[in-house]
Tab-separated table of C-alpha atoms and ligand atoms in Angstrom:
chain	number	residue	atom	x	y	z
A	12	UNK	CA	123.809	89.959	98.925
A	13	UNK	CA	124.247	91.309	102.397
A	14	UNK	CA	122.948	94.517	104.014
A	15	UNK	CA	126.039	96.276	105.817
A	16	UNK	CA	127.478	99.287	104.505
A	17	UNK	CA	124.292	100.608	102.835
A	18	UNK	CA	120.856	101.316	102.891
A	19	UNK	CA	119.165	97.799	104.271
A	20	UNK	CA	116.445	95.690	102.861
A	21	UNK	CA	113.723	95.290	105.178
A	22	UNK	CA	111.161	92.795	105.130
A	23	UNK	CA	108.238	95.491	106.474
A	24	UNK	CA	105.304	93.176	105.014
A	25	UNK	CA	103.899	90.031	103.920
A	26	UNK	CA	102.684	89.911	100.223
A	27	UNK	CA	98.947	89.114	101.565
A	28	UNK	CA	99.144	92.001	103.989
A	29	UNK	CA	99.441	94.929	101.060
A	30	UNK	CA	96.534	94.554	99.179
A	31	UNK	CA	94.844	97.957	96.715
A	32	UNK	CA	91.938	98.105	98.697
A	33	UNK	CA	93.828	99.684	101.884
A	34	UNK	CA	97.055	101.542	102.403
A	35	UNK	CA	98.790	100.077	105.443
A	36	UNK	CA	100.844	101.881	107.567
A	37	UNK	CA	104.246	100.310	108.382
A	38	UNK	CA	107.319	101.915	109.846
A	39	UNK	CA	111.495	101.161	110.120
A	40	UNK	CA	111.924	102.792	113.319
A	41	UNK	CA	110.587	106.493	113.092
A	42	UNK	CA	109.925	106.537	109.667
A	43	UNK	CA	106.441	106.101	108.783
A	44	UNK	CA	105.757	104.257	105.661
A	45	UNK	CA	102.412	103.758	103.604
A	46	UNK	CA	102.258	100.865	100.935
A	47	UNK	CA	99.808	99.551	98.869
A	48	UNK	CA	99.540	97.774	95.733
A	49	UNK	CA	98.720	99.958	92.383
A	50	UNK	CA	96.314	98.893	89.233
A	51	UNK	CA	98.762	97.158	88.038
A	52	UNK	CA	99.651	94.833	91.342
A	53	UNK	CA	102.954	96.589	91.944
A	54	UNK	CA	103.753	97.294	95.660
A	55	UNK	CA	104.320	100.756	95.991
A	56	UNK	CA	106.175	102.493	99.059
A	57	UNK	CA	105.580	106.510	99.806
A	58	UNK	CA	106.790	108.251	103.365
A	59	UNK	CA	103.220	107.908	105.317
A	60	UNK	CA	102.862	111.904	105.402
A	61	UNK	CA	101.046	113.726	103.016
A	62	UNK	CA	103.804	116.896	101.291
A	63	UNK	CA	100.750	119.107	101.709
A	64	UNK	CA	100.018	119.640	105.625
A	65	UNK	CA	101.565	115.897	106.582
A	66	UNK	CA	98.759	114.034	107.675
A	67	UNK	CA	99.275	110.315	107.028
A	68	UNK	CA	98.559	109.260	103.737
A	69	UNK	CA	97.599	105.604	105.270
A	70	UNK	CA	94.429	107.247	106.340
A	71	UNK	CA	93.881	107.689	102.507
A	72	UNK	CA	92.476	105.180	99.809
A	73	UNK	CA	93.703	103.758	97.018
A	74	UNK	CA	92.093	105.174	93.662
A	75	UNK	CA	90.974	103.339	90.663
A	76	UNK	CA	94.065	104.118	88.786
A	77	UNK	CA	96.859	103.311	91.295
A	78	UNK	CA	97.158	106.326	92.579
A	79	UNK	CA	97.231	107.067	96.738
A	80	UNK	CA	94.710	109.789	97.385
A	81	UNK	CA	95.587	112.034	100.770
A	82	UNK	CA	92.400	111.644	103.194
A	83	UNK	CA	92.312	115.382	104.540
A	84	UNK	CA	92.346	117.290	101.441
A	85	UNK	CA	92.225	114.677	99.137
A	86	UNK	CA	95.471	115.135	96.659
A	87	UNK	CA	96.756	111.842	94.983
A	88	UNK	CA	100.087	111.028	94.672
A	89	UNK	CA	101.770	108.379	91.832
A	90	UNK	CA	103.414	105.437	93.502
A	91	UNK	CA	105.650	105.273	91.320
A	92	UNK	CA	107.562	108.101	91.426
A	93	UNK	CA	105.882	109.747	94.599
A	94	UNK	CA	104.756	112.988	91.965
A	95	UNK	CA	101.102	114.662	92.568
A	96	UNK	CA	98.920	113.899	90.167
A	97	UNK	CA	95.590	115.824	91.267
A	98	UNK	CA	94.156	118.354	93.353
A	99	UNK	CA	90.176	118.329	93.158
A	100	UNK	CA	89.247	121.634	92.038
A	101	UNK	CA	92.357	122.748	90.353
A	102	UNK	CA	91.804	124.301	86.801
A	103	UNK	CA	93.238	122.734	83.988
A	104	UNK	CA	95.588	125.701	83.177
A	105	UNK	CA	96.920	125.509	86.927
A	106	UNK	CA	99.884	123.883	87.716
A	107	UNK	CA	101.265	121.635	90.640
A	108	UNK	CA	104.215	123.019	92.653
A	109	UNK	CA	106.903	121.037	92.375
A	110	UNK	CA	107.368	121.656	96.077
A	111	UNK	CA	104.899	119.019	96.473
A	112	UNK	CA	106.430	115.950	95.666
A	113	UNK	CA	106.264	112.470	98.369
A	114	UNK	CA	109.423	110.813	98.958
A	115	UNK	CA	109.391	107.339	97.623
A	116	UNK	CA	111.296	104.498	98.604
A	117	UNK	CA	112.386	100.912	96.543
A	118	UNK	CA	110.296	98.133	97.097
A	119	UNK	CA	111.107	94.448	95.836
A	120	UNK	CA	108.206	91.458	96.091
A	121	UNK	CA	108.995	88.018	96.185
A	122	UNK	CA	108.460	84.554	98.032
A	123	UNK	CA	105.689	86.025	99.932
A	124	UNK	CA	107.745	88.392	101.261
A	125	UNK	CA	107.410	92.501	100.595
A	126	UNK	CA	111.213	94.550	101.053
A	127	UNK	CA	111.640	97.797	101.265
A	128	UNK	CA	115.080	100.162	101.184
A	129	UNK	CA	114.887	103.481	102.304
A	130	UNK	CA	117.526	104.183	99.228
A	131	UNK	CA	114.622	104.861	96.402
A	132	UNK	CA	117.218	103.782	93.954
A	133	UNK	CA	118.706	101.113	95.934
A	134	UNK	CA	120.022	97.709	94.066
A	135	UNK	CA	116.940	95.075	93.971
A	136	UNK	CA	118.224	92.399	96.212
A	137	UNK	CA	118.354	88.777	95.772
A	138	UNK	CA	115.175	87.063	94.945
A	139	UNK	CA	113.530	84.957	98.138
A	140	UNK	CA	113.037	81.913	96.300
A	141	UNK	CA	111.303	79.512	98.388
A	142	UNK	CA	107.533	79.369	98.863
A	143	UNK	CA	106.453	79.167	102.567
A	144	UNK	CA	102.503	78.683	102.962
A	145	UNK	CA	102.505	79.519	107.069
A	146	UNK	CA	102.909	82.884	107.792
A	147	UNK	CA	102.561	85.420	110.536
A	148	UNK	CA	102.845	89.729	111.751
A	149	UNK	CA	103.347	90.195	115.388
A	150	UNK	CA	104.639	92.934	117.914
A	151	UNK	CA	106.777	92.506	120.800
A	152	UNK	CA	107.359	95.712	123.469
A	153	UNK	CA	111.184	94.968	122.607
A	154	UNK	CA	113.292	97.349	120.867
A	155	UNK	CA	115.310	95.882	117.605
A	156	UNK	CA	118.523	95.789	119.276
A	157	UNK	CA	117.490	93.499	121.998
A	158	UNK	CA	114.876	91.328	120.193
A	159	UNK	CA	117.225	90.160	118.084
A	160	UNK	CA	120.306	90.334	120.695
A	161	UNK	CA	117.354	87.533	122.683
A	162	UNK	CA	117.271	85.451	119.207
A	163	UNK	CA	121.077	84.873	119.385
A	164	UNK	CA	121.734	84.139	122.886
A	165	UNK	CA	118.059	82.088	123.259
A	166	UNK	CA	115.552	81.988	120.412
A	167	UNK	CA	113.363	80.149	122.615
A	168	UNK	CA	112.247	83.648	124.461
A	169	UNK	CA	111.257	84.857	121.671
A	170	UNK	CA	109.693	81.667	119.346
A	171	UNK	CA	108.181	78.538	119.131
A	172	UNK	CA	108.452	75.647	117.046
A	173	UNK	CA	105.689	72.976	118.411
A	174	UNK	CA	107.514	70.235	120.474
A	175	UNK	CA	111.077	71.780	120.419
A	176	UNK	CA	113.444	72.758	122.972
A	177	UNK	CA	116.315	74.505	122.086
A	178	UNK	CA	119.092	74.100	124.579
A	179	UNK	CA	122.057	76.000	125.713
A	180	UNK	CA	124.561	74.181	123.779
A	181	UNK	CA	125.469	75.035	120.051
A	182	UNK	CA	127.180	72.462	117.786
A	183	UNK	CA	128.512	75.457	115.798
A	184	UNK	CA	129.564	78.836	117.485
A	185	UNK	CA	128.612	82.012	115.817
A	186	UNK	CA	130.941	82.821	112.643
A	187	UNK	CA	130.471	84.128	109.308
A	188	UNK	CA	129.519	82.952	106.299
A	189	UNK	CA	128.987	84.903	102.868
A	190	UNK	CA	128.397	88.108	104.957
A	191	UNK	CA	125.721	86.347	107.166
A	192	UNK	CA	125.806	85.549	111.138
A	193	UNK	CA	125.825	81.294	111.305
A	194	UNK	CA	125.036	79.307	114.127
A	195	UNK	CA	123.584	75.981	115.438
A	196	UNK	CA	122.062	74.991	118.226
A	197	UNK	CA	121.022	71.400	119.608
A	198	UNK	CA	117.890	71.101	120.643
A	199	UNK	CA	115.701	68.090	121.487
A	200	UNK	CA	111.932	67.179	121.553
A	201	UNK	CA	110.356	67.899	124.685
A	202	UNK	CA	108.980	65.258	127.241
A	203	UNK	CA	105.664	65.523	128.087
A	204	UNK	CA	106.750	66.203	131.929
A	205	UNK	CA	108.964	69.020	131.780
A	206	UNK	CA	111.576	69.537	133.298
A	207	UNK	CA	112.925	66.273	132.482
A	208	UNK	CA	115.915	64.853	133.752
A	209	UNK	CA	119.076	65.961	131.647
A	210	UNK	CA	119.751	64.161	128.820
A	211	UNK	CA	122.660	63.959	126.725
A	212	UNK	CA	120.803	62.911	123.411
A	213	UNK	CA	120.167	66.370	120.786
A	214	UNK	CA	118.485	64.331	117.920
A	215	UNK	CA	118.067	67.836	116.272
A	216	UNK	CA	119.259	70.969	115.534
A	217	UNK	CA	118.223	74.625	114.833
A	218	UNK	CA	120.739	76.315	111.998
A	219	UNK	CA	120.479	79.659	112.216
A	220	UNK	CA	121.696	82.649	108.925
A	221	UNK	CA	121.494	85.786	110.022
A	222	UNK	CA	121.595	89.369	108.430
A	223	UNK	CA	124.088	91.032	111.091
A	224	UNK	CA	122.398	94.518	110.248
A	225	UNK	CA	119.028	93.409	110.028
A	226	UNK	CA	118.856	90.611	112.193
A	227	UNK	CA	116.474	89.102	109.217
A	228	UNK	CA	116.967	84.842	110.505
A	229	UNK	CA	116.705	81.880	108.402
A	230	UNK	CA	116.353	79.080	110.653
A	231	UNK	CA	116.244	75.888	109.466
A	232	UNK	CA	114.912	72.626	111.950
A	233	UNK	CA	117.042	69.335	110.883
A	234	UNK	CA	117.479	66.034	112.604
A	235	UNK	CA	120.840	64.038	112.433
A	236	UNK	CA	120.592	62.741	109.166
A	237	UNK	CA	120.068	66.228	108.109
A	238	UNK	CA	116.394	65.827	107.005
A	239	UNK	CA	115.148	69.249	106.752
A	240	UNK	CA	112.187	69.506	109.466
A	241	UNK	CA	110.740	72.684	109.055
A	242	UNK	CA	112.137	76.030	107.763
A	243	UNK	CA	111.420	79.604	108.564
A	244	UNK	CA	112.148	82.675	107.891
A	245	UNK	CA	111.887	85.518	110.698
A	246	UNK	CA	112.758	89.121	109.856
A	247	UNK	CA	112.278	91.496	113.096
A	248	UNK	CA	112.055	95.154	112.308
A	249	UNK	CA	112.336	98.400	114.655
A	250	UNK	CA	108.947	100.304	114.525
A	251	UNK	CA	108.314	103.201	116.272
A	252	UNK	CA	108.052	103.586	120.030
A	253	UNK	CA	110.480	100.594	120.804
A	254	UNK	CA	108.661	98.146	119.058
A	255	UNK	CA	109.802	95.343	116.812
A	256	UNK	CA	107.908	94.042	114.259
A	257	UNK	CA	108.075	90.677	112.819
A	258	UNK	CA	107.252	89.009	109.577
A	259	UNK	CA	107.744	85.369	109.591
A	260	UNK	CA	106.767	82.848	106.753
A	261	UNK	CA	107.576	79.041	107.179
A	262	UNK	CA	107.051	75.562	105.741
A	263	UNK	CA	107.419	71.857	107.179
A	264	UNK	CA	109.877	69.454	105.494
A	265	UNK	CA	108.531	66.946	103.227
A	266	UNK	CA	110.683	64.178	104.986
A	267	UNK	CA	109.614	64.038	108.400
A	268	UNK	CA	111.276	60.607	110.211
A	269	UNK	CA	109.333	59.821	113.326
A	270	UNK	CA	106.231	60.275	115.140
A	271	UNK	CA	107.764	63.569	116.718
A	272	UNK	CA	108.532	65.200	113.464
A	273	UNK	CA	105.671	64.242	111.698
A	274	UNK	CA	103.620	66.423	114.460
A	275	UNK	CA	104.679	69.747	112.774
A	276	UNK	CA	102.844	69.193	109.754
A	277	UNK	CA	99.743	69.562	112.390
A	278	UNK	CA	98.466	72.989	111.760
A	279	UNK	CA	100.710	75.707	112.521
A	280	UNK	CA	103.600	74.746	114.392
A	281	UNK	CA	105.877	77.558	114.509
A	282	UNK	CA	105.218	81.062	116.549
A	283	UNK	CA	106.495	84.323	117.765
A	284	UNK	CA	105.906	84.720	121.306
A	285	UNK	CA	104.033	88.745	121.477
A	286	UNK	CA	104.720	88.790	125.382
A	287	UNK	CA	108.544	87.766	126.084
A	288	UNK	CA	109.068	86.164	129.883
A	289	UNK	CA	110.870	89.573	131.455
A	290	UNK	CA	112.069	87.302	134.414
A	291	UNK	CA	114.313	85.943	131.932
A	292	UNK	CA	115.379	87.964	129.838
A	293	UNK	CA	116.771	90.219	132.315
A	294	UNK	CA	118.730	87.144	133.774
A	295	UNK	CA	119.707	86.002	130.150
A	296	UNK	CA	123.717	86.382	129.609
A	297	UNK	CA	124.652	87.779	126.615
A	298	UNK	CA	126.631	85.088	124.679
A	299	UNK	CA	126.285	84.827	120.768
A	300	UNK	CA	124.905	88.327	120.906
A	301	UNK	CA	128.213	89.541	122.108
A	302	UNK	CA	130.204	87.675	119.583
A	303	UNK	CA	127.472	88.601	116.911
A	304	UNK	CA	127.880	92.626	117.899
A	305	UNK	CA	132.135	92.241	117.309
A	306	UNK	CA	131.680	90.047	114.126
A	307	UNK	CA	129.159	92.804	112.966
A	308	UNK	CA	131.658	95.783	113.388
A	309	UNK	CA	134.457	93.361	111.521
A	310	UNK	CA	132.149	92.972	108.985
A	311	UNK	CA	130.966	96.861	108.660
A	312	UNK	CA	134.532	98.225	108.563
A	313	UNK	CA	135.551	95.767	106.317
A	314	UNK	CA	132.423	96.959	104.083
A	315	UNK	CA	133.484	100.774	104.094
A	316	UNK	CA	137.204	99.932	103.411
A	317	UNK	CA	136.167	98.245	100.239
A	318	UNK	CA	133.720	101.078	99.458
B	10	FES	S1	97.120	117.117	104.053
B	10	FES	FE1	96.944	115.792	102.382
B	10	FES	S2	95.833	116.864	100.920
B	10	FES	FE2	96.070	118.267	102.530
């Protein structure tokens, strides 16, 4: 399932990140989100301003029952279906106005991963089916559109994998395939006096399916014989201020050919730089980016004419 021509699936959390002990506060861009996880385990997903006098539910707690319970004047809201449930004080033959009422947005849970659509009654999307035990939240002072404009054209700004360089040079240019961005890139293990000489030997690759609305990245690390290295999955999200956000979870093959290879099973090899090199960025020509922003609008219109 793809994302263009509706309301987007955003990967806003890890599953270890919502917990019912704590709301957290998340955002897609300037909406402000509060999630948490009810009685029953369920993720639940409520704008992050109380309907009362809109202070942010995230400074809340989670009740007993499930329910979110508003910090300043303490009303609780159901996850579920975003409906107050209480006011302390009320009398029992009082009732709620239905003015009061917390908009509530889907949610789906899998692989580790938490999604939310701002579409409450939004199709569940696909299932995320692969279990990756390394896992990571950062924030880069990048907005969306040129966070994930940097992952095209160099992902090495803006990641690392442990003893990887990716190059300039792509064995595949940017196309699409099944409604995703594809690409991949040769890359080679790095010497351990850098710069090195050029060399004309890629022994590996980075193959890169993108959502072109989201900018939500599997990559997957292979060598020639297309051993799968280590795979990733990197979903960047605009938060407020100009921020992206970004969820990643990952794994390391279980072949891993060569004394190189067999380093990323060391700990945690992959990362998301926080603090991208401005120097280059700003001299950084937009390549795939550009072909990724034309292949985007194909794919949009294309999207609304079959609407
Ligand atoms: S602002 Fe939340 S209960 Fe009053």
């Amino acid at each position: 399932m793809t994302n263009h021509g509706k309301a987007p699936w955003w990967i806003l959390a890890r599953s270890e990140e919502v917990t019912g002990k704590k709301p957290l506060s998340v955002d897609i861009g300037d909406q402000p989100i509060v999630m948490w996880r009810d009685n029953q385990g369920v993720v639940r997903a409520l704008e992050d301003r109380c309907p009362h006098r809109r202070a942010p539910l995230s400074l809340g707690c989670i009740r007993d029952n499930g329910w979110i319970q508003c910090g300043y004047h303490g009303w609780s809201y159901d996850g579920a279906t975003g409906r107050l449930t209480e006011i302390p004080n009320m009398k029992d033959d009082q009732r709620f106005p239905p003015l009061y009422k917390a908009e509530r947005f889907a949610v789906a849970e899998s692989g580790g991963l938490v999604q939310v659509s701002l579409d409450p009654d939004a199709a569940l999307p696909p299932p995320i089916e692969t279990a990756m035990p390394l896992s990571g939240t950062a924030h880069v002072a990048l907005d969306h559109t040129q966070y994930v404009a940097a992952l095209y054209d160099d992902p090495g700004l803006v990641l690392g994998i442990r003893g990887v360089r990716f190059t300039p040079y792509l064995m595949s240019e940017l196309h699409e395939e099944d409604g995703k961005l594809v690409m991949e890139r040769s890359c080679q293990w790095t010497r351990l006096h850098w710069p090195a000489p050029f060399s004309p030997d890629f022994p590996i690759t980075v193959l890169t399916r993108s959502d072109p609305v989201t900018g939500e990245t599997e990559l997957t690390l292979r060598d020639t014989d297309f051993n799968q290295l280590l795979s990733a999955v990197v979903a960047p999200v605009p938060a407020a201020r100009g921020v992206t956000a970004i969820r990643w979870r990952c794994r390391v093959g279980s072949t891993l050919p060569g004394f190189r290879a067999r380093l990323l099973a060391l700990g945690t090899p992959f990362r998301i730089r926080e603090t991208i090199d401005a120097a280059a960025l700003r001299t950084l020509k937009p390549s795939a980016s550009r072909h990724g922003e034309e292949l985007r609008a194909v794919l949009t219109e294309a999207s609304a004419t079959a609407a």
